[in-house]
Tab-separated table of C-alpha atoms and ligand atoms in Angstrom:
chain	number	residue	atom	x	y	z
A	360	UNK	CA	101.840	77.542	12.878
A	361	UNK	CA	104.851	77.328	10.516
A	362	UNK	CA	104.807	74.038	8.538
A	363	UNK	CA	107.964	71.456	9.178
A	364	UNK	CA	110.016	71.526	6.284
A	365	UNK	CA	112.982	69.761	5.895
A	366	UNK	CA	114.800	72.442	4.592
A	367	UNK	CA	114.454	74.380	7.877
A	368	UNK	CA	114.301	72.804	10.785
A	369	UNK	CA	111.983	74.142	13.678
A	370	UNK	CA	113.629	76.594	15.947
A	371	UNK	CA	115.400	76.425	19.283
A	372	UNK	CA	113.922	78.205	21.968
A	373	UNK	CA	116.068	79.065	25.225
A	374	UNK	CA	114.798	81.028	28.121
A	375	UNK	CA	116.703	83.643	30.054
A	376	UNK	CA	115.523	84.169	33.517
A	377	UNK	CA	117.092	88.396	34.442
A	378	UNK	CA	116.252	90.057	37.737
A	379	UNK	CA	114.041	91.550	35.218
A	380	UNK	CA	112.279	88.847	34.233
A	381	UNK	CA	112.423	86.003	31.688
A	382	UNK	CA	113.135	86.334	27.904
A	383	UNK	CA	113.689	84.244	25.162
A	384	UNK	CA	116.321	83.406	22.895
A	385	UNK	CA	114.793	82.129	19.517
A	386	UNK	CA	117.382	80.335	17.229
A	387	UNK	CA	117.250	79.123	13.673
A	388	UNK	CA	117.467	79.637	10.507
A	389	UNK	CA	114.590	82.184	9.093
A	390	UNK	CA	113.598	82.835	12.655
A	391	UNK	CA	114.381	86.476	11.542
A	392	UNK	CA	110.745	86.187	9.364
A	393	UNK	CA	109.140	85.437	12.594
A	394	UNK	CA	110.379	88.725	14.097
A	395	UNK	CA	107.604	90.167	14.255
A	396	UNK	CA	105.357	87.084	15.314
A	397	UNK	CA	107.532	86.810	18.187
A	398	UNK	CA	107.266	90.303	19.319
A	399	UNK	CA	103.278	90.711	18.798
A	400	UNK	CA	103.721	86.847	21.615
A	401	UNK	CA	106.174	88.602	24.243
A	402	UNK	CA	103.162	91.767	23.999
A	403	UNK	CA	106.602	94.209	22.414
A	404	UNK	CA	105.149	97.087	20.726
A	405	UNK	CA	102.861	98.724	19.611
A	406	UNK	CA	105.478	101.062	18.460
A	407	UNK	CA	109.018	99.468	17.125
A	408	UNK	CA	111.544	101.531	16.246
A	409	UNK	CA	114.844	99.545	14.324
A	410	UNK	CA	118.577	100.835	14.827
A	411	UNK	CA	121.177	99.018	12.367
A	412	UNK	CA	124.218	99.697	10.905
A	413	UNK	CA	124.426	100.763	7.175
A	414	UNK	CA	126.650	97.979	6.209
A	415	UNK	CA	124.105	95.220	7.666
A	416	UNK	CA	120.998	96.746	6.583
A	417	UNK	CA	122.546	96.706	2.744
A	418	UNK	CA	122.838	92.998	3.266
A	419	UNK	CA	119.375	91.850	5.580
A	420	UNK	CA	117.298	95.090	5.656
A	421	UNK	CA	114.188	93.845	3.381
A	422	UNK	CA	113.993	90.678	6.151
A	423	UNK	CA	112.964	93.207	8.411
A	424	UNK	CA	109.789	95.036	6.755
A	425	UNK	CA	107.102	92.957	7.811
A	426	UNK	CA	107.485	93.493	11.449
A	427	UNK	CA	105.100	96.978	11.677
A	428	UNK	CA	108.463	98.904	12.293
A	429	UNK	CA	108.810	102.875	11.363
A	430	UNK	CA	109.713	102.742	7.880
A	431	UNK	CA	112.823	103.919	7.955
A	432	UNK	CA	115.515	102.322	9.978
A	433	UNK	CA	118.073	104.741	12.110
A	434	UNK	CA	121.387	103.770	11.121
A	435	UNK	CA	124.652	104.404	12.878
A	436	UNK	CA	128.482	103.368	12.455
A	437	UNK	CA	129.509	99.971	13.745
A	438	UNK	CA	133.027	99.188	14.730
A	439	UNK	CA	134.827	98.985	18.083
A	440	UNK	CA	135.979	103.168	16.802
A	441	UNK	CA	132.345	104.038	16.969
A	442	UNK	CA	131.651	102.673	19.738
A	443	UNK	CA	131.145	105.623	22.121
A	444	UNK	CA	129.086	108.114	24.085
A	445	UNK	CA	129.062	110.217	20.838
A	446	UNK	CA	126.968	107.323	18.946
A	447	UNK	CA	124.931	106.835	22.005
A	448	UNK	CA	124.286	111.052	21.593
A	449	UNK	CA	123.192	110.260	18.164
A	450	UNK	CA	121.162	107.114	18.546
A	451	UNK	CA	119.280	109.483	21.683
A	452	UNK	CA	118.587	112.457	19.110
A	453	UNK	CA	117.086	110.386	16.322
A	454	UNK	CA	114.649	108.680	19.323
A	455	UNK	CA	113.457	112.632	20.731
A	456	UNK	CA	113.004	113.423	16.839
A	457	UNK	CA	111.236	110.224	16.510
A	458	UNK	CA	109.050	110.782	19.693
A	459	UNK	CA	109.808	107.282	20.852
A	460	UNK	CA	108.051	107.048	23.902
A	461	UNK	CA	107.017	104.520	26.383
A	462	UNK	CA	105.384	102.485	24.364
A	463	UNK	CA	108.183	101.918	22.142
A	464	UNK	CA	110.475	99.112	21.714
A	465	UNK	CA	113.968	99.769	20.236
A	466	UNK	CA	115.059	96.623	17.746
A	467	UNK	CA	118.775	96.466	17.283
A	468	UNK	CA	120.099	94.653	14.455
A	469	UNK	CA	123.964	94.271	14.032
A	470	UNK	CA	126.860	92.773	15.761
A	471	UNK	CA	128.068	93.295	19.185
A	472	UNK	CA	128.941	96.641	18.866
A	473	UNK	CA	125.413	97.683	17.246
A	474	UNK	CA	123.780	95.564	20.264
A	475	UNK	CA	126.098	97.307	23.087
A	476	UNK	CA	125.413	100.357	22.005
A	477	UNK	CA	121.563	100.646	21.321
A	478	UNK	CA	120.922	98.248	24.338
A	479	UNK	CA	122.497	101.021	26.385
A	480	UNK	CA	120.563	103.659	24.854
A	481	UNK	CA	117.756	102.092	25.297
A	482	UNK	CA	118.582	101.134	29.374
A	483	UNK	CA	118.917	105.082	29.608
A	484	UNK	CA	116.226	106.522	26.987
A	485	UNK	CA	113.145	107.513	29.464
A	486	UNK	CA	115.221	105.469	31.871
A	487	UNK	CA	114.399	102.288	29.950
A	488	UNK	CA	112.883	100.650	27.090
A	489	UNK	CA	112.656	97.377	26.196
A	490	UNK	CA	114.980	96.106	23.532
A	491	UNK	CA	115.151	93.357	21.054
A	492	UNK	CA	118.407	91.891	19.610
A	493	UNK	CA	118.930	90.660	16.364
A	494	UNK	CA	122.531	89.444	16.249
A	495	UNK	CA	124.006	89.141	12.978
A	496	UNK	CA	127.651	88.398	13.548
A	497	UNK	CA	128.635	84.884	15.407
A	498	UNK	CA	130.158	86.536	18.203
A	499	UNK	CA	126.831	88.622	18.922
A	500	UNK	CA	124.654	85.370	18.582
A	501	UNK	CA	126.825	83.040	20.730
A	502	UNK	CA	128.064	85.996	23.154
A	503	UNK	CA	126.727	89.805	22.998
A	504	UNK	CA	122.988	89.114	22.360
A	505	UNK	CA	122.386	87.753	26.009
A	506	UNK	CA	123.065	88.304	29.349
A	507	UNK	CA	121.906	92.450	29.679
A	508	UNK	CA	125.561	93.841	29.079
A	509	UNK	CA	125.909	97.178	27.548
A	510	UNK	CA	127.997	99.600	27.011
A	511	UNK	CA	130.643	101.561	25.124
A	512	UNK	CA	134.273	102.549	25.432
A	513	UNK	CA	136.496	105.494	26.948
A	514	UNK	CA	139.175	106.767	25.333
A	515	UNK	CA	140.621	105.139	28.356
A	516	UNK	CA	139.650	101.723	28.249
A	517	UNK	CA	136.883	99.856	26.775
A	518	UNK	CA	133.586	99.162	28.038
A	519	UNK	CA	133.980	101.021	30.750
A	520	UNK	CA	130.220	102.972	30.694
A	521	UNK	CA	127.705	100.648	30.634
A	522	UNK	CA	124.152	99.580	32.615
A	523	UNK	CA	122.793	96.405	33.045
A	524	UNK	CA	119.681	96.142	30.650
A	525	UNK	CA	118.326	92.296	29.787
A	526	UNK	CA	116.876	92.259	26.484
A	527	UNK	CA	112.681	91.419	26.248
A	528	UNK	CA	113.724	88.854	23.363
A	529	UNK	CA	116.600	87.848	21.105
A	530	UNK	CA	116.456	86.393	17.579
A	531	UNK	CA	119.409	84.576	16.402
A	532	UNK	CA	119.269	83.698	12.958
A	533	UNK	CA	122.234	81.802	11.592
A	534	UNK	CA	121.577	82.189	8.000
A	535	UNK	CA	122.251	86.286	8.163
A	536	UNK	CA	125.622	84.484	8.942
A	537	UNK	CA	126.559	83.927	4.849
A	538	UNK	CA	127.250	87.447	4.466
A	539	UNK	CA	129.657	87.804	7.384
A	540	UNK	CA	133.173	88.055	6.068
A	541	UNK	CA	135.404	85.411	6.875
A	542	UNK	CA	137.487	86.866	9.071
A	543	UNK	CA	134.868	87.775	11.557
A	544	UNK	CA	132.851	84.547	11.409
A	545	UNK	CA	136.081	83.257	12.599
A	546	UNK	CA	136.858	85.640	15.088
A	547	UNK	CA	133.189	84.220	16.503
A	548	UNK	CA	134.317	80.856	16.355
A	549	UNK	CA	137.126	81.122	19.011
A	550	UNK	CA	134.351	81.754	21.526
A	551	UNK	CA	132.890	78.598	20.683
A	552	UNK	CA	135.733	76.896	21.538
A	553	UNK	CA	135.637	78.981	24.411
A	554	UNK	CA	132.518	77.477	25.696
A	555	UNK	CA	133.637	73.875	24.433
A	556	UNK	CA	136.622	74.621	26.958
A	557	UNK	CA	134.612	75.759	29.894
A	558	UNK	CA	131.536	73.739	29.709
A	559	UNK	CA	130.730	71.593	26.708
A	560	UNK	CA	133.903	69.575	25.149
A	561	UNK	CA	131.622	67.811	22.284
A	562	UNK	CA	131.471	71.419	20.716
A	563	UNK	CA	135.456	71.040	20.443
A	564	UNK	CA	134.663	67.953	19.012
A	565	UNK	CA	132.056	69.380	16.336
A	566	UNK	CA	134.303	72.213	15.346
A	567	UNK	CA	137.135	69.492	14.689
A	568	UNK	CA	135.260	66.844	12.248
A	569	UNK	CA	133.487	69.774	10.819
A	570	UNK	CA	135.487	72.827	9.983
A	571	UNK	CA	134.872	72.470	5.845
A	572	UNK	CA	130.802	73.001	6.502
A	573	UNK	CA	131.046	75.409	9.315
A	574	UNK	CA	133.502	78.058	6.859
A	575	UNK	CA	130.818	77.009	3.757
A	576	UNK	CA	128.232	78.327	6.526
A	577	UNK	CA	126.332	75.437	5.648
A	578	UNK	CA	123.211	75.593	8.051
A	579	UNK	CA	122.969	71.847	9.618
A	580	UNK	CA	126.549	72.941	11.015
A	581	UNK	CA	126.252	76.519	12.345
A	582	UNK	CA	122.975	76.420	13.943
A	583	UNK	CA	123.934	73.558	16.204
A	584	UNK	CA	127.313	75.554	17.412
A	585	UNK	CA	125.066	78.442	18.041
A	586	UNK	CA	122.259	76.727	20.104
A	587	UNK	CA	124.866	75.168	22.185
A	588	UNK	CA	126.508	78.368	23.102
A	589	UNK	CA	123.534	80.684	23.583
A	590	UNK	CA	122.090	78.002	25.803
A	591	UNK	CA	125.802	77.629	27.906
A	592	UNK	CA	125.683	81.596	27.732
A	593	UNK	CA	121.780	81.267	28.417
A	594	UNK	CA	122.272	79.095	32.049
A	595	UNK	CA	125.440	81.071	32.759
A	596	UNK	CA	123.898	84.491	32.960
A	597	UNK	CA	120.190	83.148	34.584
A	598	UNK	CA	122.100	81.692	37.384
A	599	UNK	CA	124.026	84.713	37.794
A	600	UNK	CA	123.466	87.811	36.065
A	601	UNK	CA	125.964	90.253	37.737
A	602	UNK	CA	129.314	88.542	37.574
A	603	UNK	CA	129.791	87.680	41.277
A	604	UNK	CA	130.857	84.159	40.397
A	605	UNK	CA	129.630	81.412	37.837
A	606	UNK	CA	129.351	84.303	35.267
A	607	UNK	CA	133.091	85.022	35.670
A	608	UNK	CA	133.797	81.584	33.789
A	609	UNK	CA	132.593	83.096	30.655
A	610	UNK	CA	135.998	85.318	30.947
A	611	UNK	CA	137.877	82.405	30.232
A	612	UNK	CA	140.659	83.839	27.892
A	613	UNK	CA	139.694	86.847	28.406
A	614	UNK	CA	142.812	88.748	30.990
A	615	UNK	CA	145.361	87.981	28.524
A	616	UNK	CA	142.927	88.530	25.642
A	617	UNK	CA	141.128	92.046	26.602
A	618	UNK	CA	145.313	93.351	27.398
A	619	UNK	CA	146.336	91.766	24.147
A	620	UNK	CA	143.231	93.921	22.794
A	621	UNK	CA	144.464	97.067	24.759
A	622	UNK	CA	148.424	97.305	24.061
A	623	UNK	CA	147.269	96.875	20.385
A	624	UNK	CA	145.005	99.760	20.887
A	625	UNK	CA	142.164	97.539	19.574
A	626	UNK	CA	143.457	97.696	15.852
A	627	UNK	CA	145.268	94.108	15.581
A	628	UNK	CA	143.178	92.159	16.653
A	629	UNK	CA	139.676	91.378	16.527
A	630	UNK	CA	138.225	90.348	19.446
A	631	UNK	CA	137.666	86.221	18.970
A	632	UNK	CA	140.981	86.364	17.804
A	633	UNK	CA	142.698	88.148	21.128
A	634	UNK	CA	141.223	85.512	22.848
A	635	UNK	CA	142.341	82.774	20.872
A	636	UNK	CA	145.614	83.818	22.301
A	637	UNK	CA	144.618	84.202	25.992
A	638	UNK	CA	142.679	81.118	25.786
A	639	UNK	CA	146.094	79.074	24.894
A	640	UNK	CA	147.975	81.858	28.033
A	641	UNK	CA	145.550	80.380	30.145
A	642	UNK	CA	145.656	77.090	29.551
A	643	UNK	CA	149.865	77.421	29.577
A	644	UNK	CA	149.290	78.783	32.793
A	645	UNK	CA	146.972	75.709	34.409
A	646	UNK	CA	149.446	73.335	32.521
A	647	UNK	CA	152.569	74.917	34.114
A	648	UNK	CA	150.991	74.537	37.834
A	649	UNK	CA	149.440	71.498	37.307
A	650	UNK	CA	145.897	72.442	37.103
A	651	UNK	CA	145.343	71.422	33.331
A	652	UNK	CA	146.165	68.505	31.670
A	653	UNK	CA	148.598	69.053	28.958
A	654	UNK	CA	146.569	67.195	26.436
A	655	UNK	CA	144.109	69.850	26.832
A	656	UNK	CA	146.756	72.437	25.592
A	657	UNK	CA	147.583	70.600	22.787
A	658	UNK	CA	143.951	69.819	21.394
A	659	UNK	CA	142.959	73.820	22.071
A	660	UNK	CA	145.836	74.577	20.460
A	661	UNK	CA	146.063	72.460	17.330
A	662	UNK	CA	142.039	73.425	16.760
A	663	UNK	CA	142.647	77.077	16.619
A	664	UNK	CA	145.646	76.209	14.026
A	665	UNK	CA	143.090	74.299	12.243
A	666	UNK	CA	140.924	77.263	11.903
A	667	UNK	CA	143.722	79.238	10.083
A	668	UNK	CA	146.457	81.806	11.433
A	669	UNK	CA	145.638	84.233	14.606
A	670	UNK	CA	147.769	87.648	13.693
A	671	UNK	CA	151.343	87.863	14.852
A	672	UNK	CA	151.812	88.541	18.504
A	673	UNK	CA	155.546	88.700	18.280
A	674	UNK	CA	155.839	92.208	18.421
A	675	UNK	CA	153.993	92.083	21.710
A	676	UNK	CA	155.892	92.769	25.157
A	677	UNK	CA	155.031	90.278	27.649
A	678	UNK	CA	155.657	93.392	29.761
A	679	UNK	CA	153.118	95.651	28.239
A	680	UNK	CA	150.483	92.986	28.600
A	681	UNK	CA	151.186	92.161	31.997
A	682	UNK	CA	150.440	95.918	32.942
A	683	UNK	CA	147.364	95.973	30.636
A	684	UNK	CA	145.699	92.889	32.900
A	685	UNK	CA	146.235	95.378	35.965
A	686	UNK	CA	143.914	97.631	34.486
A	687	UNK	CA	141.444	95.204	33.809
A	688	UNK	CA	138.063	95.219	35.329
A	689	UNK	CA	138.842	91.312	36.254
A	690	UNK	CA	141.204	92.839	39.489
A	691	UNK	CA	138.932	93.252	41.986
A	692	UNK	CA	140.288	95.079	45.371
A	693	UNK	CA	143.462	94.354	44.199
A	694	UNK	CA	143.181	90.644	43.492
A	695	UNK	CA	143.305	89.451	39.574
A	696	UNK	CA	140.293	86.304	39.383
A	697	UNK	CA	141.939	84.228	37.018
A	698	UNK	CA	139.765	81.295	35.107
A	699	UNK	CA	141.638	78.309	34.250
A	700	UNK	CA	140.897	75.056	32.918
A	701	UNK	CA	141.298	71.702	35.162
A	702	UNK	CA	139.773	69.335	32.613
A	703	UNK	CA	137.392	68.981	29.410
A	704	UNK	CA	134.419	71.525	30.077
A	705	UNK	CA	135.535	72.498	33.800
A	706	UNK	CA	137.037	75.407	34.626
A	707	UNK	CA	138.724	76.334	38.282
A	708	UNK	CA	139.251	80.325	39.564
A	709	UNK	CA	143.201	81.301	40.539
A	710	UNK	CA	143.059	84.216	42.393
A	711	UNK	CA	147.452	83.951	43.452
A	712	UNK	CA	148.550	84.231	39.719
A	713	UNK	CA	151.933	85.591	39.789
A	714	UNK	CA	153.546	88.249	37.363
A	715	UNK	CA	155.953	85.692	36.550
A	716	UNK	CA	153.771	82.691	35.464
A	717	UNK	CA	151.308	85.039	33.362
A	718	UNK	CA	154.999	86.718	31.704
A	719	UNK	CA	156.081	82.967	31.136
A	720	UNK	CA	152.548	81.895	29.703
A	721	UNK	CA	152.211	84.980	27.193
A	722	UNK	CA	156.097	84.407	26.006
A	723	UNK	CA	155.163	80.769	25.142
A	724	UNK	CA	152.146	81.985	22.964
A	725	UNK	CA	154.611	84.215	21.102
A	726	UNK	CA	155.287	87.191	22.994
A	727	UNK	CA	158.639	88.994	23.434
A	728	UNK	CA	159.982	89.519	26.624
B	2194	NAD	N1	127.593	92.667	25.902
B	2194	NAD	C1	128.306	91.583	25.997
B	2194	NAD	O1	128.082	90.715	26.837
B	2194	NAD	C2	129.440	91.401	25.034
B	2194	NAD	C3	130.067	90.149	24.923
B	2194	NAD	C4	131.071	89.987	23.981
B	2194	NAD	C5	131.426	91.039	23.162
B	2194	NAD	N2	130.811	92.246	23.292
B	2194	NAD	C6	131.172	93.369	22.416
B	2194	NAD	O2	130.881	93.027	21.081
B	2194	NAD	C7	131.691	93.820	20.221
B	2194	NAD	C8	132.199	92.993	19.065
B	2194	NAD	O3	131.109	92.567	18.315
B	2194	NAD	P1	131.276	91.940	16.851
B	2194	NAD	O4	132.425	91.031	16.836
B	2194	NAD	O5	129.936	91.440	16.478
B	2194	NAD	O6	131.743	93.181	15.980
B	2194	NAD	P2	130.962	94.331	15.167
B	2194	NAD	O7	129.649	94.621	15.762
B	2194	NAD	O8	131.930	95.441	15.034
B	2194	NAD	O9	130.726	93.667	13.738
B	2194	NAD	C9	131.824	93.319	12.965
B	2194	NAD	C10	131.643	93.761	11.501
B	2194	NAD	O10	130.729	92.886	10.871
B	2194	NAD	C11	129.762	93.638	10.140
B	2194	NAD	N3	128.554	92.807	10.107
B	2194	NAD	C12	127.711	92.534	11.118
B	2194	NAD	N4	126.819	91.638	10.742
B	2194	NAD	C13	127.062	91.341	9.435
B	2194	NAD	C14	126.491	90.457	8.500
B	2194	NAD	N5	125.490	89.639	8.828
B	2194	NAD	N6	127.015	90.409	7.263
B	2194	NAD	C15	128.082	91.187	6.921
B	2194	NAD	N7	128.682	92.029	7.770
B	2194	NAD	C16	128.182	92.095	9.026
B	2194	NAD	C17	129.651	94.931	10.876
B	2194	NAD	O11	129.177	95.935	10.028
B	2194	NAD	C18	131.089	95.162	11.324
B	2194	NAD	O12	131.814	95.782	10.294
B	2194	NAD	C19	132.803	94.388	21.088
B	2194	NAD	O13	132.617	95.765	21.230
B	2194	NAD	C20	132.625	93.684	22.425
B	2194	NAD	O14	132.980	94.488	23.523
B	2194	NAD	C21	129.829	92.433	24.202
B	2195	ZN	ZN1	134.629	87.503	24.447
């Protein structure tokens, strides 16, 4: 047993329940040292293979030797560009030349676009291995990590090839968090507002008083913003895993967001930061029907100035985005399930939003006409 220290404080432990079973979501700082631990307790191995990106093996590759992996990591790009069929072809070749087999678990180590990608080639390698995620960015540890989504992008829209393939554990240490450049540690942020919004308000609350610590990384004020989230992302997903209704509140922010992403060809924005915008869309949208109080507005918007400017929008066409949410895999037989707010940490589905109140909403964030 590791010994207490007050330095590091014993880690959270969150179980998943998937139609595939249960797994757990192990958070703290250092957990990453008990990788290996963990996986010889959930019986994952004998054979573990690890897939990174270059970039984040640099930074937290010597964490990862002492978990009996093959030597030598297979690394691959990261980046929403990369993240495609062709890098799922190349992740598949470097598994036949490794002979992974069935005894084999994949590790992925990375952000969300590392853990999209290898957690779909490992739902399709031998038609299925079990994976282990290692999220390194915020938005993988509060978001991407759980919940069995994977995927990459067509040319034609993104995420649109994917399975369903729950992870057999996930390690979240904050800590790997340090190296993270500003600007995406951010972009993570804005979904943990997101979850303040649609289920917990005192994370609103903790991001307010403590904004200094959080951007120094300092540990006693990331972890608890990440526990809080994986374990709102955590009861979200076990109660429904496919997206036929409680799941869908998680897409708060996200139809204005995911078209702000498209109509910018994914290039202006990162990803937190799109929905920073169609966070504040949807809450003009409750406020202007009388769904949301205006007060919630106002805090959500004066926290994300608080966390520093989003990228201009005022270039955008209302217009443009409006046809982008059309194409979104939100409209389903025709009918757009919109998530709004109705009060602190509740949120209420629209399914009758009109072209004209979403137009209105996005020209009030910024948007031209
Ligand atoms: N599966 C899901 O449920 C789900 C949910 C939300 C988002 N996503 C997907 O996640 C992706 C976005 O993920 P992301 O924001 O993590 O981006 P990302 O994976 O592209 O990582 C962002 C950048 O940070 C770098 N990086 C990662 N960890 C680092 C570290 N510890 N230190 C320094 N640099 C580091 C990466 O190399 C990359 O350049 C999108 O493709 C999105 O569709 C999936
Ligand atoms: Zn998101």
């Amino acid at each position: 047993m590791a010994q207490p220290s007050v330095s590091t404080p014993p880690p959270n432990r969150i179980v998943v329940s998937a139609a595939a079973g249960k797994y757990s979501v192990v958070i703290g700082d250092s957990t990453i040292d008990t990788l290996g631990k963990e996986m010889d307790a959930a019986r994952l191995g004998p054979r573990r293979i690890l897939i990174s990106s270059q970039r984040v093996w640099d930074f937290h590759g010597p964490r990862f030797r002492s978990i009996g992996a093959d030597r030598t990591p297979i690394l691959i790009e990261d980046g929403e560009r990369y993240k495609n069929l062709n890098t799922v072809a190349r992740i598949l070749d470097a598994l036949v030349k490794a002979q992974a087999d069935r005894s084999t678990v994949i590790v992925a180590v990375g952000g969300g676009v590392i853990g999209d990608m290898v957690g779909f080639s490992a739902a399709t390698y031998l038609r299925g291995l079990p994976v282990v995620h290692v999220p390194t960015t915020l938005l993988a540890q509060v978001d991407s990590a759980i919940g069995g989504k994977t995927g990459v992008n067509h040319p034609l829209g993104k995420n649109l090839i994917g399975a369903f393939h729950a992870p057999s554990l996930v390690v979240a240490d904050p800590a790997v968090l340090q190296t993270l450049p500003r600007r995406e540690f951010r972009a993570g942020l804005y979904e943990v507002i997101k979850y303040g919004v649609i289920a917990d308000p005192s994370l609103l609350d903790r991001i307010r008083e403590s904004v200094t610590a959080i951007f120094n990384r300092q540990p006693e004020a990331v972890a608890p913003l990440v526990t809080a989230s994986c374990r709102i992302k955590a009861d979200v997903v076990s109660a429904d895993e496919r997206e036929s209704g409680l799941r869908r509140t998680l897409n708060f922010g996200h139809t204005v967001g995911h078209a702000l992403e498209a109509v910018t060809k994914y290039k202006q924005f990162r990803h937190g930061e799109a929905i920073g915008y169609g966070m504040l869309a949807a809450l003009a949208i409750g406020v202007a029907r009388g769904v949301t109080p205006k007060s919630l507005y106002e805090e959500v918007e004066s926290l994300i100035a608080q966390l520093g400017p989003l990228p201009s929008v005022a270039d955008i066409s209302a217009k443009d985005v409006y046809a982008a949410i059309g194409r979104d895999k939100k409209v389903v037989a025709g009918t757009l399930h919109f998530v709004a707010a109705s009060a602190r940490g509740k949120t209420v589905e629209l399914t009758d939003v009109t072209e004209k109140e979403i137009k209105a909403a996005t020209r009030k964030i910024g948007l031209r006409a």
